[in-house]
PDB file of C-alpha atoms in Angstrom:
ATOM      1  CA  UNK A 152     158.607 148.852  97.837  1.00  0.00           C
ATOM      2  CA  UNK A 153     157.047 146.896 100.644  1.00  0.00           C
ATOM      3  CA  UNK A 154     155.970 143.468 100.191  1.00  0.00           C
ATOM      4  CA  UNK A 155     153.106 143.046 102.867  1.00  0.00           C
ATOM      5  CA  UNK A 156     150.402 141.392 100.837  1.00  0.00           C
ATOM      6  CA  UNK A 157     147.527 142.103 103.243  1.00  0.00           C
ATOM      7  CA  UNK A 158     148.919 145.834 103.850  1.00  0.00           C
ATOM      8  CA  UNK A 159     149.267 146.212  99.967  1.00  0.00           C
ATOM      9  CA  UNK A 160     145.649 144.676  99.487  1.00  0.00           C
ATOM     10  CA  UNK A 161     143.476 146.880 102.413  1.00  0.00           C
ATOM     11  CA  UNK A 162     145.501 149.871 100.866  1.00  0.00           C
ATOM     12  CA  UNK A 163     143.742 149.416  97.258  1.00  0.00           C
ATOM     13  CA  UNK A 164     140.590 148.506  98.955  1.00  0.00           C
ATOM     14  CA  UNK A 165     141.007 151.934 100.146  1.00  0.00           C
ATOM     15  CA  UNK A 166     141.924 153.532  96.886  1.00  0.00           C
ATOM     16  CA  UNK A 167     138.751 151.420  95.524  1.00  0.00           C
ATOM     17  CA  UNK A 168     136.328 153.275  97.934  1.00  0.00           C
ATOM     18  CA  UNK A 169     138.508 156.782  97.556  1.00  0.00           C
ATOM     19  CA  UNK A 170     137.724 156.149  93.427  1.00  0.00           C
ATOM     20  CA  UNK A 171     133.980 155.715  93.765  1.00  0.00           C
ATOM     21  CA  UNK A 172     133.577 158.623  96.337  1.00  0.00           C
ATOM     22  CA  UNK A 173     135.958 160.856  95.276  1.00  0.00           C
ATOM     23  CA  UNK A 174     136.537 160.243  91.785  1.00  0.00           C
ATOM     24  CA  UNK A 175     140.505 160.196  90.026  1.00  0.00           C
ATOM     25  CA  UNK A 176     141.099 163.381  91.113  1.00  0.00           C
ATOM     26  CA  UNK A 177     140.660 162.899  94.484  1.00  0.00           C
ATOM     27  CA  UNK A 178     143.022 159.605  94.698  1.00  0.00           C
ATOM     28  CA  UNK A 179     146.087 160.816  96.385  1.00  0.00           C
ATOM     29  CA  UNK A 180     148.178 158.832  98.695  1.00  0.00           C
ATOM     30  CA  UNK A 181     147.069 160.600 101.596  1.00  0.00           C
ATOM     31  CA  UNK A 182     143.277 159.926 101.012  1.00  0.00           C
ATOM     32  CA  UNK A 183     144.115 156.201 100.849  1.00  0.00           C
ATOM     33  CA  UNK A 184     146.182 156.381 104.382  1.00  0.00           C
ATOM     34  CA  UNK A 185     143.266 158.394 105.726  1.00  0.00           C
ATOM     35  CA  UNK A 186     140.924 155.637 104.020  1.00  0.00           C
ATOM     36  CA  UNK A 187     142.577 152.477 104.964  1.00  0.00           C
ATOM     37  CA  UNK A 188     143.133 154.187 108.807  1.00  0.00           C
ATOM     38  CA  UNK A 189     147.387 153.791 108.651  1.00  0.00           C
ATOM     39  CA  UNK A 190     149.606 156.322 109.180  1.00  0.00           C
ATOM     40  CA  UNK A 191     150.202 158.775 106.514  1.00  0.00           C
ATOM     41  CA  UNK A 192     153.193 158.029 103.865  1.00  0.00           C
ATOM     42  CA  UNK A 193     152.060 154.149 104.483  1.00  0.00           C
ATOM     43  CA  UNK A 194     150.970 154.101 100.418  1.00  0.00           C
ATOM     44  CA  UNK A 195     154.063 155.533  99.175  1.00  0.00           C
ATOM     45  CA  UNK A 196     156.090 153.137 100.509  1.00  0.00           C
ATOM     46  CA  UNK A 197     153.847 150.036  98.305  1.00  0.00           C
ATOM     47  CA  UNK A 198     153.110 151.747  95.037  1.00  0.00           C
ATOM     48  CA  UNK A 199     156.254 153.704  92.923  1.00  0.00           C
ATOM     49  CA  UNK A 200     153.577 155.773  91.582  1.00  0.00           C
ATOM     50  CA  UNK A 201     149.898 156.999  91.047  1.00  0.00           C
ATOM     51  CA  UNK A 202     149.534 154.982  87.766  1.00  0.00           C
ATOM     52  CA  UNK A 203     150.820 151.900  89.479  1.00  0.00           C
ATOM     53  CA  UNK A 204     148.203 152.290  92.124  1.00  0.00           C
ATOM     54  CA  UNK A 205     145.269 153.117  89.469  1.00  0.00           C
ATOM     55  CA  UNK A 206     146.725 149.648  87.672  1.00  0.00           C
ATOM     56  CA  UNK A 207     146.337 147.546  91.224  1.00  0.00           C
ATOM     57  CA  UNK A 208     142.661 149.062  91.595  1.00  0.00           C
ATOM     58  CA  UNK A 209     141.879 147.967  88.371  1.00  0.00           C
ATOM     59  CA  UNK A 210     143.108 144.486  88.945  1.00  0.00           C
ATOM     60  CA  UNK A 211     141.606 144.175  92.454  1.00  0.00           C
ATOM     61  CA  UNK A 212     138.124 144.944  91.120  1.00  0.00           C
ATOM     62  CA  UNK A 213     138.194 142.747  88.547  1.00  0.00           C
ATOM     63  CA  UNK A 214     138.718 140.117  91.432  1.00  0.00           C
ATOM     64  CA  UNK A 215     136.053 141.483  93.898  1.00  0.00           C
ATOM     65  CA  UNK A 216     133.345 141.907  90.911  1.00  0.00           C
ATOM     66  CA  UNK A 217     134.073 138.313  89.106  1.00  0.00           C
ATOM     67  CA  UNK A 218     131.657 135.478  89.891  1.00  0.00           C
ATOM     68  CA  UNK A 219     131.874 132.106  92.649  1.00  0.00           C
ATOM     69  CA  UNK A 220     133.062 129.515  90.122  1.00  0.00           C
ATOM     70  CA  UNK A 221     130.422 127.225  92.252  1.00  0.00           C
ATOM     71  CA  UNK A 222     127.782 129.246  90.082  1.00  0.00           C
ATOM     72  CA  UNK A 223     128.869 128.232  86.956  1.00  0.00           C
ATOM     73  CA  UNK A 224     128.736 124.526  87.675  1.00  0.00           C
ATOM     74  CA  UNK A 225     125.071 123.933  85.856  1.00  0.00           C
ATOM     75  CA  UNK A 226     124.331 122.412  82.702  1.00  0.00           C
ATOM     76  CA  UNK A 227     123.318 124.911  79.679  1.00  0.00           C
ATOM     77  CA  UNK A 228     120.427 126.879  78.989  1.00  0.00           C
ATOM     78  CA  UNK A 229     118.791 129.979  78.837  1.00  0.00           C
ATOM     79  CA  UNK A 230     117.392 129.832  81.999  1.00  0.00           C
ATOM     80  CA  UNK A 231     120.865 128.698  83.722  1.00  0.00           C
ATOM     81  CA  UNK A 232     122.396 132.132  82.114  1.00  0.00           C
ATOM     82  CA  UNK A 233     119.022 134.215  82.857  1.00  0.00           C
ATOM     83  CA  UNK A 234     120.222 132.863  86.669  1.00  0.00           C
ATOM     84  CA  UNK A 235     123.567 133.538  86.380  1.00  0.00           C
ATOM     85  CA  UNK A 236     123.258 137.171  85.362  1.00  0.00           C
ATOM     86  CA  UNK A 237     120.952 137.743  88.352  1.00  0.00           C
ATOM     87  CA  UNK A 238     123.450 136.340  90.385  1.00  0.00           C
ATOM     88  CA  UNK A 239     126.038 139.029  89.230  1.00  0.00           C
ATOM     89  CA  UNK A 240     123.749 141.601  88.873  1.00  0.00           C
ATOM     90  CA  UNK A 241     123.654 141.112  93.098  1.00  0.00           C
ATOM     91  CA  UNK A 242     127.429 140.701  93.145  1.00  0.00           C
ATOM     92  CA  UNK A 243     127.865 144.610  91.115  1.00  0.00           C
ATOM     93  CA  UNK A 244     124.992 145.743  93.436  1.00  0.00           C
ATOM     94  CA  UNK A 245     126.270 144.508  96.769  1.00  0.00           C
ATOM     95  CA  UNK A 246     129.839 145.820  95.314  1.00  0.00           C
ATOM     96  CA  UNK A 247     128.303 148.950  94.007  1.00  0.00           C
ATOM     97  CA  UNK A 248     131.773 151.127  95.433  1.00  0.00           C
ATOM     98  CA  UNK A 249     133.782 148.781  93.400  1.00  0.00           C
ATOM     99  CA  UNK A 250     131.704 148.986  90.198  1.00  0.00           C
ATOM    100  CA  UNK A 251     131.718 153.042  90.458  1.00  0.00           C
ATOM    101  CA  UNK A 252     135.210 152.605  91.285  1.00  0.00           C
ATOM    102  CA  UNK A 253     135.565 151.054  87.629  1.00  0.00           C
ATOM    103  CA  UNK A 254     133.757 153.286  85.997  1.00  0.00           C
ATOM    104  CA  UNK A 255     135.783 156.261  87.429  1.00  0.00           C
ATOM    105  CA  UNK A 256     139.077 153.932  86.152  1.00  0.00           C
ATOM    106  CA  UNK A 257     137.338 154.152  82.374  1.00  0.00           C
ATOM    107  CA  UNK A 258     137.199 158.105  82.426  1.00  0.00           C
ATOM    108  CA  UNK A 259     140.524 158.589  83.982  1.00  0.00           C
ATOM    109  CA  UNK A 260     141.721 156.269  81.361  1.00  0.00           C
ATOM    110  CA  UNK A 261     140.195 158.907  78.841  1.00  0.00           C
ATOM    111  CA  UNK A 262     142.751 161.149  79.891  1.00  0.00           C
ATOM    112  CA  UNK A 263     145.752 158.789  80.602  1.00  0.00           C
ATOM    113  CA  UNK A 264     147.282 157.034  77.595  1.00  0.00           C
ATOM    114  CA  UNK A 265     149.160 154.536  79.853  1.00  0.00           C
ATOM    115  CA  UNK A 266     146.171 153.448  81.915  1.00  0.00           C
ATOM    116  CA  UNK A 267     143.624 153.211  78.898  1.00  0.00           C
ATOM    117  CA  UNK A 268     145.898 150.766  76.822  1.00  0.00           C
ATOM    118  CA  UNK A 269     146.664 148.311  79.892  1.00  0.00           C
ATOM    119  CA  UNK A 270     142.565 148.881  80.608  1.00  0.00           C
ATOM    120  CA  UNK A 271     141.534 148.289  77.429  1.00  0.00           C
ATOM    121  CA  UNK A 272     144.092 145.126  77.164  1.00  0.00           C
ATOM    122  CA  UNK A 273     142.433 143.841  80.491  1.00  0.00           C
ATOM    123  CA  UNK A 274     138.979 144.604  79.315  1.00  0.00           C
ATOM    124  CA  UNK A 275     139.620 143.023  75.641  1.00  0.00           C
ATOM    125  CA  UNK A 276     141.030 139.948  77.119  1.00  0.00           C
ATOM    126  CA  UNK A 277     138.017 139.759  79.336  1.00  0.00           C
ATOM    127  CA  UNK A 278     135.630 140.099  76.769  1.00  0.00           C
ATOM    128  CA  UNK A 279     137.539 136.965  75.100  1.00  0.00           C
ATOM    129  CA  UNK A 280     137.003 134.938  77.455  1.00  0.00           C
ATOM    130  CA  UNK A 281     133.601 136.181  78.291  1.00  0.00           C
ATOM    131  CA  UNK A 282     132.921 135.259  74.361  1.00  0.00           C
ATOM    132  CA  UNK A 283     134.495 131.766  74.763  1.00  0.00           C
ATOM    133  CA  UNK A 284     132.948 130.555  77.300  1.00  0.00           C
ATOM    134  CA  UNK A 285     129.716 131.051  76.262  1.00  0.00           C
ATOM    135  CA  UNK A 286     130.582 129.060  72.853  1.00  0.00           C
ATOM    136  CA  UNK A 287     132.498 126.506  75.172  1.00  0.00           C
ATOM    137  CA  UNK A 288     130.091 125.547  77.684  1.00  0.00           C
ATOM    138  CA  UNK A 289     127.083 125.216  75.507  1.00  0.00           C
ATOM    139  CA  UNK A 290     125.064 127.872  75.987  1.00  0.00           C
ATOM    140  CA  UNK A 291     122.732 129.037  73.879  1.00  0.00           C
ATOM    141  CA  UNK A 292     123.201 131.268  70.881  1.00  0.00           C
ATOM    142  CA  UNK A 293     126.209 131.802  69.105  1.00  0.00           C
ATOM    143  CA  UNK A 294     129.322 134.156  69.105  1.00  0.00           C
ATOM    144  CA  UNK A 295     127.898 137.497  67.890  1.00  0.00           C
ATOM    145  CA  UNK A 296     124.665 136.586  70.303  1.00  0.00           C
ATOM    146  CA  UNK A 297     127.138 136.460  73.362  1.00  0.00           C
ATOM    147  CA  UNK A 298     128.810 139.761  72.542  1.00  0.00           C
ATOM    148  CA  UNK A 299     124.726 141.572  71.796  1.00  0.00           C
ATOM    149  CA  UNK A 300     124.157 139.942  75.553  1.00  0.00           C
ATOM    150  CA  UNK A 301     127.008 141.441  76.746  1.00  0.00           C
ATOM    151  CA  UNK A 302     126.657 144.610  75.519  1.00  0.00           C
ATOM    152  CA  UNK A 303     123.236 144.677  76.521  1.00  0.00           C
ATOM    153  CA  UNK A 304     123.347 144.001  79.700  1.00  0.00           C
ATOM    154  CA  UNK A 305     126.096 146.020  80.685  1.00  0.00           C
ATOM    155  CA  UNK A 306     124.206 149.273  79.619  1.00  0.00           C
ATOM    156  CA  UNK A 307     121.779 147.947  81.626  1.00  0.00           C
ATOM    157  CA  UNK A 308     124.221 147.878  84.698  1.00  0.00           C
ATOM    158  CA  UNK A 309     125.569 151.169  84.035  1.00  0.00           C
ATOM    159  CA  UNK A 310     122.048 152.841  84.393  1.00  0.00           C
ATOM    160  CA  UNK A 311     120.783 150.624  87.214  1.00  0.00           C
ATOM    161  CA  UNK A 312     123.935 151.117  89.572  1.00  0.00           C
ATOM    162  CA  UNK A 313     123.997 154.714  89.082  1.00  0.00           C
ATOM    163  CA  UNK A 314     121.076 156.604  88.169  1.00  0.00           C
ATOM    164  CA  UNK A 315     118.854 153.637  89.814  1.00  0.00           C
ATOM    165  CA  UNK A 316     115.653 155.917  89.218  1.00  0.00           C
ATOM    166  CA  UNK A 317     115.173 156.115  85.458  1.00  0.00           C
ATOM    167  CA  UNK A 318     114.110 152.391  86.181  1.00  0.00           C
ATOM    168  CA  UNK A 319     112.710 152.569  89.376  1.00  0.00           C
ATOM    169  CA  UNK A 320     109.209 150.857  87.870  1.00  0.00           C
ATOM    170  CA  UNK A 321     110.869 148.141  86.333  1.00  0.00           C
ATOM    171  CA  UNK A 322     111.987 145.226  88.297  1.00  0.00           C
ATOM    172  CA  UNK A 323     115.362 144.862  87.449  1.00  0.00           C
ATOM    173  CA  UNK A 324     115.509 140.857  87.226  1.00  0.00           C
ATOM    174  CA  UNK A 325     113.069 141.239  85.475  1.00  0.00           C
ATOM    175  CA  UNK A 326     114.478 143.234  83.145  1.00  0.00           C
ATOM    176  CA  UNK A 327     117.243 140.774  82.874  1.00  0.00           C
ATOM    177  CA  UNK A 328     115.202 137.993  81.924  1.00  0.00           C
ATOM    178  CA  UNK A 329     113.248 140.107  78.962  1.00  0.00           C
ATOM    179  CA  UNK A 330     116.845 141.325  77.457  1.00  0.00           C
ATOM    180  CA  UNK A 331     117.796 137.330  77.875  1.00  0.00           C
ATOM    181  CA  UNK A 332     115.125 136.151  76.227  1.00  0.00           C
ATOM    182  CA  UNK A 333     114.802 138.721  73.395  1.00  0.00           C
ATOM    183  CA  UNK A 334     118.757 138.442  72.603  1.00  0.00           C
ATOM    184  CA  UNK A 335     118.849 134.417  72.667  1.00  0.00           C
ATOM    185  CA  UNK A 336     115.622 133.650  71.578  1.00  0.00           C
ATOM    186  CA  UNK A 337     112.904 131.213  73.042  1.00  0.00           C
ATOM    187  CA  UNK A 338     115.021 128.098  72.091  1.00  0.00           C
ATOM    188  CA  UNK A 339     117.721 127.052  74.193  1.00  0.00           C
ATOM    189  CA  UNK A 340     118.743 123.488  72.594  1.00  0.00           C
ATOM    190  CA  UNK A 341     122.207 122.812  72.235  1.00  0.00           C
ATOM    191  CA  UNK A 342     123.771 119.949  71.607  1.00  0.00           C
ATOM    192  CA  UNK A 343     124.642 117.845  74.747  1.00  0.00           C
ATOM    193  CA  UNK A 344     128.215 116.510  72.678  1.00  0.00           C
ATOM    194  CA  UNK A 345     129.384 120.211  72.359  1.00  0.00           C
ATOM    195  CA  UNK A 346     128.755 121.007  75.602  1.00  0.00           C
ATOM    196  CA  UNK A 347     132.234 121.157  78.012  1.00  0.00           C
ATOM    197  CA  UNK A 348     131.891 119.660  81.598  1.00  0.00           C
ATOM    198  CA  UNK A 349     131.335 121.737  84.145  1.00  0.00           C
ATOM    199  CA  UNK A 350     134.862 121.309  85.777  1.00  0.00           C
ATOM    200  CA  UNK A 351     136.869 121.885  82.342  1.00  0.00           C
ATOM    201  CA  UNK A 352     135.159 125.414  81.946  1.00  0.00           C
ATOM    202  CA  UNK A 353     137.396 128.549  82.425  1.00  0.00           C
ATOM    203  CA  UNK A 354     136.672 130.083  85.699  1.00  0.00           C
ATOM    204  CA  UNK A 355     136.578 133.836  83.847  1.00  0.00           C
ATOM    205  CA  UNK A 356     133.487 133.107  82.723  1.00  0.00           C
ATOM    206  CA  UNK A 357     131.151 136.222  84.092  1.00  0.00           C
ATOM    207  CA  UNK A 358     133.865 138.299  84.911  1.00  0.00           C
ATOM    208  CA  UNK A 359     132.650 141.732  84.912  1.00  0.00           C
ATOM    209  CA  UNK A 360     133.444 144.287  82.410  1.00  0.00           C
ATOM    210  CA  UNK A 361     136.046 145.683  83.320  1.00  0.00           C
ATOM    211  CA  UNK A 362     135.943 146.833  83.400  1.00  0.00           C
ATOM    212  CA  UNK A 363     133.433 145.146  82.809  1.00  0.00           C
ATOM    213  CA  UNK A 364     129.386 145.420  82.770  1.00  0.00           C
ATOM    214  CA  UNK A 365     128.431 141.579  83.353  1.00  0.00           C
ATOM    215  CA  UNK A 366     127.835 139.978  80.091  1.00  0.00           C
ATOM    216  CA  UNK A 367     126.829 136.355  78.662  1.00  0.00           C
ATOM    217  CA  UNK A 368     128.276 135.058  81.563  1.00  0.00           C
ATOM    218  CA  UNK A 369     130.120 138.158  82.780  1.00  0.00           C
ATOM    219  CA  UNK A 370     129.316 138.823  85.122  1.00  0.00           C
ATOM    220  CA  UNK A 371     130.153 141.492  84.036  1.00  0.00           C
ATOM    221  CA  UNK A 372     135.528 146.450  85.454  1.00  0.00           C
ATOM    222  CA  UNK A 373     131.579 143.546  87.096  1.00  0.00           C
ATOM    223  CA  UNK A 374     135.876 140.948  88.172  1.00  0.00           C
ATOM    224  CA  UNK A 375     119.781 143.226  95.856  1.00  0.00           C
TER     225      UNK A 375
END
């Protein structure tokens, strides 16, 4: 196997845009050559096989998807996390190949027993940390409110990023803030000793589901 890192890394962008146009079926190793713009039989020489290349997409949109650190660096409260899931709403819009991308992953996973255990290890472990932080940095609500905000919010994803006109007269941030405030409440105390600082949080917070519809702080496969 070649070991360019920039080859290897343009050639599962390409796969990533040959998923979300094309679907599973359509990911060969010549539609990524064509897709990346190398010579054909370029692919085969960096992945040892079609799973290992469906693995490296998955792992590459989780990265493309997740949040800038930078916007987790804010004290608490609802309105911080009302903020932050705006932000990654943008990130999953502006991404939109890479979130359709993931979404084809999930249904070829339906069908692969290999790829839906490492995908549903990936998107567990995501979720996880998605959960902790939210406990960990303070912000409102507790475990099982985290996990209702994630869940909510990624349906919400799912039917704004690709059938965009069953909510065409509702304003999506809008949106957003309503599920916010209905799923944690109107108060958004917390105790200022409980709360982490800013620089000991985990970084994974708002990753994308992974598979990932962005969550409490995910933002959410995501990883306008």
């Amino acid at each position: 196997m070649r070991s360019n890192p920039e080859r290897r890394v343009a050639l599962v962008d390409a796969a990533i845009e040959v998923l979300a146009r094309d679907g599973a079926r359509g990911l060969t190793y010549r539609a990524v050559d064509e897709a990346a713009g190398v010579p054909i039989g370029t692919a085969t020489n960096y992945f040892a096989n079609r799973d290992d290349l469906l693995g490296q997409a998955s792992l590459r949109i989780h990265d493309r998807l997740g949040p800038d650190p930078a916007h987790l660096d804010q004290p608490p409260s609802r309105e911080f996390l009302t903020k932050l899931i705006r932000f990654l709403r943008r990130r999953l819009t502006e991404d939109r190949t890479g979130y359709l991308a993931l979404l084809e992953l999930r249904l070829e996973a339906t069908r692969r027993p290999e790829l839906q255990q490492s995908l549903t290890r990936r998107v567990r472990a995501n979720l996880q940390e998605n959960l902790d932080l939210h406990q960990a940095a303070g912000l409102p609500g507790d475990r099982t409110t985290a996990l209702v905000l994630y869940l909510a919010i990624g349906g919400l994803m799912v039917e704004h990023l690709t059938l965009p006109d069953v909510l065409d007269d509702e304003p999506i941030d809008e949106l957003i803030g309503t599920v916010v405030r209905h799923v944690i409440g109107q108060s958004d105390s917390t105790n200022p000793s409980d709360r982490t600082p800013a620089a000991e949080r985990t970084p994974a917070a708002g990753r994308s589901q992974a598979g990932q519809s962005p969550g409490a702080g995910s933002p959410p496969e995501e990883r306008s």
